CSV table of C-alpha atoms in Angstrom, one decimal:
chain,number,residue,atom,x,y,z
S,1,UNK,CA,99.5,-165.9,33.8
S,2,UNK,CA,99.3,-169.4,35.1
S,3,UNK,CA,102.2,-171.9,34.6
S,4,UNK,CA,102.9,-173.1,31.1
S,5,UNK,CA,104.2,-176.4,29.5
S,6,UNK,CA,106.2,-176.9,26.5
S,7,UNK,CA,105.0,-179.8,24.4
S,8,UNK,CA,105.2,-181.1,20.9
S,9,UNK,CA,102.7,-179.8,18.3
S,10,UNK,CA,99.5,-181.6,17.5
S,11,UNK,CA,96.9,-181.1,14.8
S,12,UNK,CA,94.4,-179.4,17.1
S,13,UNK,CA,97.0,-176.5,17.4
S,14,UNK,CA,96.9,-175.7,13.7
S,15,UNK,CA,94.7,-172.6,13.6
S,16,UNK,CA,96.2,-171.2,16.8
S,17,UNK,CA,99.7,-171.6,15.6
S,18,UNK,CA,99.0,-170.0,12.2
S,19,UNK,CA,97.2,-167.1,13.9
S,20,UNK,CA,100.1,-166.6,16.3
S,21,UNK,CA,102.6,-166.6,13.5
S,22,UNK,CA,100.7,-163.9,11.5
S,23,UNK,CA,100.2,-161.7,14.6
S,24,UNK,CA,103.8,-161.9,15.4
S,25,UNK,CA,105.0,-161.1,11.9
S,26,UNK,CA,102.6,-158.1,11.6
S,27,UNK,CA,104.0,-156.8,14.9
S,28,UNK,CA,107.2,-156.1,13.2
S,29,UNK,CA,105.8,-153.7,10.6
S,30,UNK,CA,105.9,-150.5,12.9
S,31,UNK,CA,109.5,-151.1,13.7
S,32,UNK,CA,110.4,-151.7,10.1
S,33,UNK,CA,108.8,-148.4,9.1
S,34,UNK,CA,110.7,-146.7,11.9
S,35,UNK,CA,113.9,-148.2,10.6
S,36,UNK,CA,113.3,-147.2,7.1
S,37,UNK,CA,112.4,-143.6,7.9
S,38,UNK,CA,115.9,-143.2,9.5
S,39,UNK,CA,117.6,-144.4,6.3
S,40,UNK,CA,119.5,-141.7,4.3
S,41,UNK,CA,118.3,-143.4,1.1
S,42,UNK,CA,114.7,-142.7,2.1
S,43,UNK,CA,115.4,-139.1,3.0
S,44,UNK,CA,117.0,-138.5,-0.4
S,45,UNK,CA,114.2,-140.2,-2.2
S,46,UNK,CA,111.6,-138.1,-0.3
S,47,UNK,CA,113.4,-134.9,-0.9
S,48,UNK,CA,113.6,-135.9,-4.6
S,49,UNK,CA,109.8,-136.4,-4.6
S,50,UNK,CA,109.2,-132.9,-3.0
S,51,UNK,CA,111.6,-131.2,-5.4
S,52,UNK,CA,110.3,-133.0,-8.5
S,53,UNK,CA,106.7,-131.9,-7.8
S,54,UNK,CA,107.5,-128.5,-6.7
S,55,UNK,CA,109.5,-127.9,-10.0
S,56,UNK,CA,106.3,-129.0,-11.9
S,57,UNK,CA,103.5,-127.4,-10.0
S,58,UNK,CA,105.4,-124.4,-8.3
S,59,UNK,CA,103.4,-124.9,-5.2
S,60,UNK,CA,104.7,-125.8,-1.7
S,61,UNK,CA,101.3,-127.1,-0.7
S,62,UNK,CA,100.9,-129.5,-3.6
S,63,UNK,CA,104.5,-130.6,-3.3
S,64,UNK,CA,103.9,-131.4,0.4
S,65,UNK,CA,100.8,-133.2,-0.5
S,66,UNK,CA,102.6,-135.3,-3.0
S,67,UNK,CA,105.2,-136.1,-0.4
S,68,UNK,CA,102.5,-137.2,2.2
S,69,UNK,CA,100.9,-139.4,-0.5
S,70,UNK,CA,104.3,-141.0,-1.2
S,71,UNK,CA,104.8,-141.8,2.5
S,72,UNK,CA,101.4,-143.3,2.8
S,73,UNK,CA,101.8,-145.3,-0.3
S,74,UNK,CA,105.1,-146.5,1.0
S,75,UNK,CA,103.5,-147.6,4.3
S,76,UNK,CA,100.7,-149.4,2.5
S,77,UNK,CA,103.2,-151.2,0.3
S,78,UNK,CA,105.3,-152.3,3.3
S,79,UNK,CA,102.2,-153.6,5.1
S,80,UNK,CA,101.3,-155.5,1.9
S,81,UNK,CA,104.8,-157.1,1.8
S,82,UNK,CA,104.3,-158.4,5.4
S,83,UNK,CA,100.9,-159.8,4.7
S,84,UNK,CA,102.3,-161.3,1.5
S,85,UNK,CA,105.0,-163.0,3.4
S,86,UNK,CA,102.5,-164.5,5.9
S,87,UNK,CA,100.4,-165.8,3.0
S,88,UNK,CA,103.5,-167.3,1.4
S,89,UNK,CA,104.4,-169.1,4.6
S,90,UNK,CA,100.8,-170.3,4.9
S,91,UNK,CA,101.3,-172.0,1.6
S,92,UNK,CA,104.7,-173.5,2.4
S,93,UNK,CA,105.8,-175.1,5.7
S,94,UNK,CA,102.7,-173.8,7.7
S,95,UNK,CA,100.3,-175.3,5.2
S,96,UNK,CA,101.0,-178.8,6.6
S,97,UNK,CA,102.8,-178.4,9.8
S,98,UNK,CA,102.6,-182.1,10.6
S,99,UNK,CA,104.3,-183.0,7.4
S,100,UNK,CA,106.8,-180.2,7.4
S,101,UNK,CA,108.1,-180.8,10.9
S,102,UNK,CA,106.6,-183.7,12.8
S,103,UNK,CA,107.0,-186.3,10.1
S,104,UNK,CA,110.4,-185.0,8.8
S,105,UNK,CA,113.6,-186.5,9.9
S,106,UNK,CA,115.6,-184.2,12.2
S,107,UNK,CA,112.7,-181.6,12.6
S,108,UNK,CA,110.1,-180.9,15.2
S,109,UNK,CA,107.6,-178.2,16.2
S,110,UNK,CA,106.8,-177.2,19.8
S,111,UNK,CA,104.1,-175.0,21.5
S,112,UNK,CA,103.9,-173.5,24.9
S,113,UNK,CA,100.5,-174.1,26.4
S,114,UNK,CA,98.9,-172.2,29.4
S,115,UNK,CA,95.3,-172.9,30.6
S,116,UNK,CA,94.5,-174.6,27.4
S,117,UNK,CA,95.7,-171.8,25.2
S,118,UNK,CA,98.7,-171.6,22.9
S,119,UNK,CA,100.9,-168.9,24.1
S,120,UNK,CA,104.2,-169.6,22.2
S,121,UNK,CA,105.7,-171.6,19.4
S,122,UNK,CA,109.0,-172.6,17.8
S,123,UNK,CA,110.1,-175.0,15.1
S,124,UNK,CA,113.4,-176.7,14.1
S,125,UNK,CA,114.6,-178.4,11.0
S,126,UNK,CA,117.8,-178.9,9.1
S,127,UNK,CA,119.0,-175.8,7.3
S,128,UNK,CA,117.2,-175.1,4.1
S,129,UNK,CA,120.5,-174.4,2.4
S,130,UNK,CA,123.1,-177.0,3.7
S,131,UNK,CA,126.0,-175.4,5.4
S,132,UNK,CA,128.4,-178.3,5.4
S,133,UNK,CA,127.8,-178.8,9.1
S,134,UNK,CA,125.3,-181.0,11.0
S,135,UNK,CA,123.4,-178.0,12.3
S,136,UNK,CA,119.8,-177.3,13.2
S,137,UNK,CA,117.8,-174.2,12.2
S,138,UNK,CA,115.5,-172.6,14.8
S,139,UNK,CA,112.5,-171.2,13.0
S,140,UNK,CA,109.0,-169.8,13.7
S,141,UNK,CA,109.7,-168.5,17.1
S,142,UNK,CA,106.9,-166.5,18.5
S,143,UNK,CA,105.4,-165.7,22.0
S,144,UNK,CA,102.1,-164.1,22.5
S,145,UNK,CA,102.3,-160.4,23.2
S,146,UNK,CA,100.5,-160.6,26.6
S,147,UNK,CA,102.6,-163.6,27.7
S,148,UNK,CA,106.1,-162.2,27.3
S,149,UNK,CA,108.6,-161.8,30.2
S,150,UNK,CA,107.6,-165.1,31.7
S,151,UNK,CA,110.6,-167.2,30.4
S,152,UNK,CA,108.5,-168.8,27.6
S,153,UNK,CA,110.9,-167.7,24.8
S,154,UNK,CA,113.9,-169.0,26.7
S,155,UNK,CA,112.1,-172.3,27.3
S,156,UNK,CA,111.3,-172.8,23.7
S,157,UNK,CA,114.9,-172.0,22.7
S,158,UNK,CA,116.1,-174.6,25.2
S,159,UNK,CA,113.7,-177.1,23.7
S,160,UNK,CA,115.4,-176.6,20.3
S,161,UNK,CA,118.8,-176.8,21.9
S,162,UNK,CA,118.0,-180.0,23.7
S,163,UNK,CA,116.7,-181.6,20.5
S,164,UNK,CA,119.9,-180.6,18.6
S,165,UNK,CA,122.0,-182.3,21.3
S,166,UNK,CA,119.8,-185.4,21.1
S,167,UNK,CA,120.5,-185.6,17.3
S,168,UNK,CA,124.2,-184.9,17.5
S,169,UNK,CA,124.1,-181.5,16.0
S,170,UNK,CA,127.1,-179.2,16.2
S,171,UNK,CA,125.1,-175.9,16.4
S,172,UNK,CA,121.7,-174.3,16.3
S,173,UNK,CA,121.4,-171.4,13.9
S,174,UNK,CA,118.7,-168.8,13.2
S,175,UNK,CA,118.2,-165.8,11.1
S,176,UNK,CA,116.2,-162.6,12.3
S,177,UNK,CA,115.7,-159.2,11.0
S,178,UNK,CA,117.7,-156.1,12.4
S,179,UNK,CA,114.5,-154.6,13.8
S,180,UNK,CA,113.5,-157.6,16.0
S,181,UNK,CA,115.4,-156.1,19.0
S,182,UNK,CA,113.6,-158.0,21.7
S,183,UNK,CA,114.4,-161.2,19.8
S,184,UNK,CA,118.1,-160.3,19.7
S,185,UNK,CA,118.2,-159.9,23.5
S,186,UNK,CA,116.4,-163.2,24.0
S,187,UNK,CA,118.7,-165.2,21.8
S,188,UNK,CA,121.8,-163.7,23.4
S,189,UNK,CA,120.5,-164.4,26.9
S,190,UNK,CA,120.3,-168.0,26.1
S,191,UNK,CA,123.7,-168.2,24.7
S,192,UNK,CA,123.4,-167.4,21.0
S,193,UNK,CA,126.0,-165.2,19.4
S,194,UNK,CA,125.7,-163.0,16.4
S,195,UNK,CA,127.9,-164.4,13.6
S,196,UNK,CA,126.9,-162.7,10.3
S,197,UNK,CA,124.8,-159.8,8.9
S,198,UNK,CA,123.6,-159.9,5.3
S,199,UNK,CA,121.2,-157.8,3.3
S,200,UNK,CA,117.6,-159.0,2.9
S,201,UNK,CA,117.7,-160.8,-0.6
S,202,UNK,CA,115.7,-158.3,-2.6
S,203,UNK,CA,115.9,-155.0,-4.4
S,204,UNK,CA,114.1,-153.4,-1.4
S,205,UNK,CA,116.8,-154.9,1.0
S,206,UNK,CA,119.7,-153.6,-1.1
S,207,UNK,CA,118.3,-150.1,-1.6
S,208,UNK,CA,117.4,-149.5,2.2
S,209,UNK,CA,120.2,-151.6,3.7
S,210,UNK,CA,117.7,-153.7,5.5
S,211,UNK,CA,119.8,-156.4,7.3
S,212,UNK,CA,119.2,-160.0,8.3
S,213,UNK,CA,121.3,-161.1,11.3
S,214,UNK,CA,122.5,-164.8,11.8
S,215,UNK,CA,122.8,-166.1,15.3
S,216,UNK,CA,124.5,-169.3,16.4
S,217,UNK,CA,124.5,-171.5,19.5
S,218,UNK,CA,127.4,-174.0,19.5
S,219,UNK,CA,126.5,-177.3,21.1
S,220,UNK,CA,129.1,-178.4,23.7
S,221,UNK,CA,130.9,-181.6,22.9
S,222,UNK,CA,129.9,-184.6,25.0
S,223,UNK,CA,133.5,-186.1,24.7
């Protein structure tokens, strides 16, 4: 890949940014499925399905078939949840990126461009839930699958950190799921530290123990 530049978002980036966000989110579905299939809660549920149907039909084959159908149905439901989240974001901050970030005080949106193509993106805005500090929230981080390992993710993180310093913020915070392993390594390599772990705020999150990790980068004081 040729060199890249980090620049602020412009309206002509709209479709590329939304497409990159969707592709990045849907990439996490396989890792999430793998995580869930290792959960004891899921094992107990699937065992219960097998025993329930075996008790009714008295057939190992039919009980295994019911078990297989349950797994497939679960996979389809999970994929639907991911697509639903993408559509929700399309209707929220990604509906009007200019208004959500570029015209909002204390917020910004950057893209990484190489050879005229968008290969990465990241956004920053004041926390959606005030935390009592002057912090900045890093959001919508994504790097194209074929462009990773080139330092683009680190450069995007540094753009957010620099923006936070310019605006007198005390720290940059971000939330990411437990299955985004490559992202964890990226943030830690830049200097973020994991400070919290909480369950995904839904019945699904509580039942499966699916966690959301919070990372924090403290801005050095200039005094």
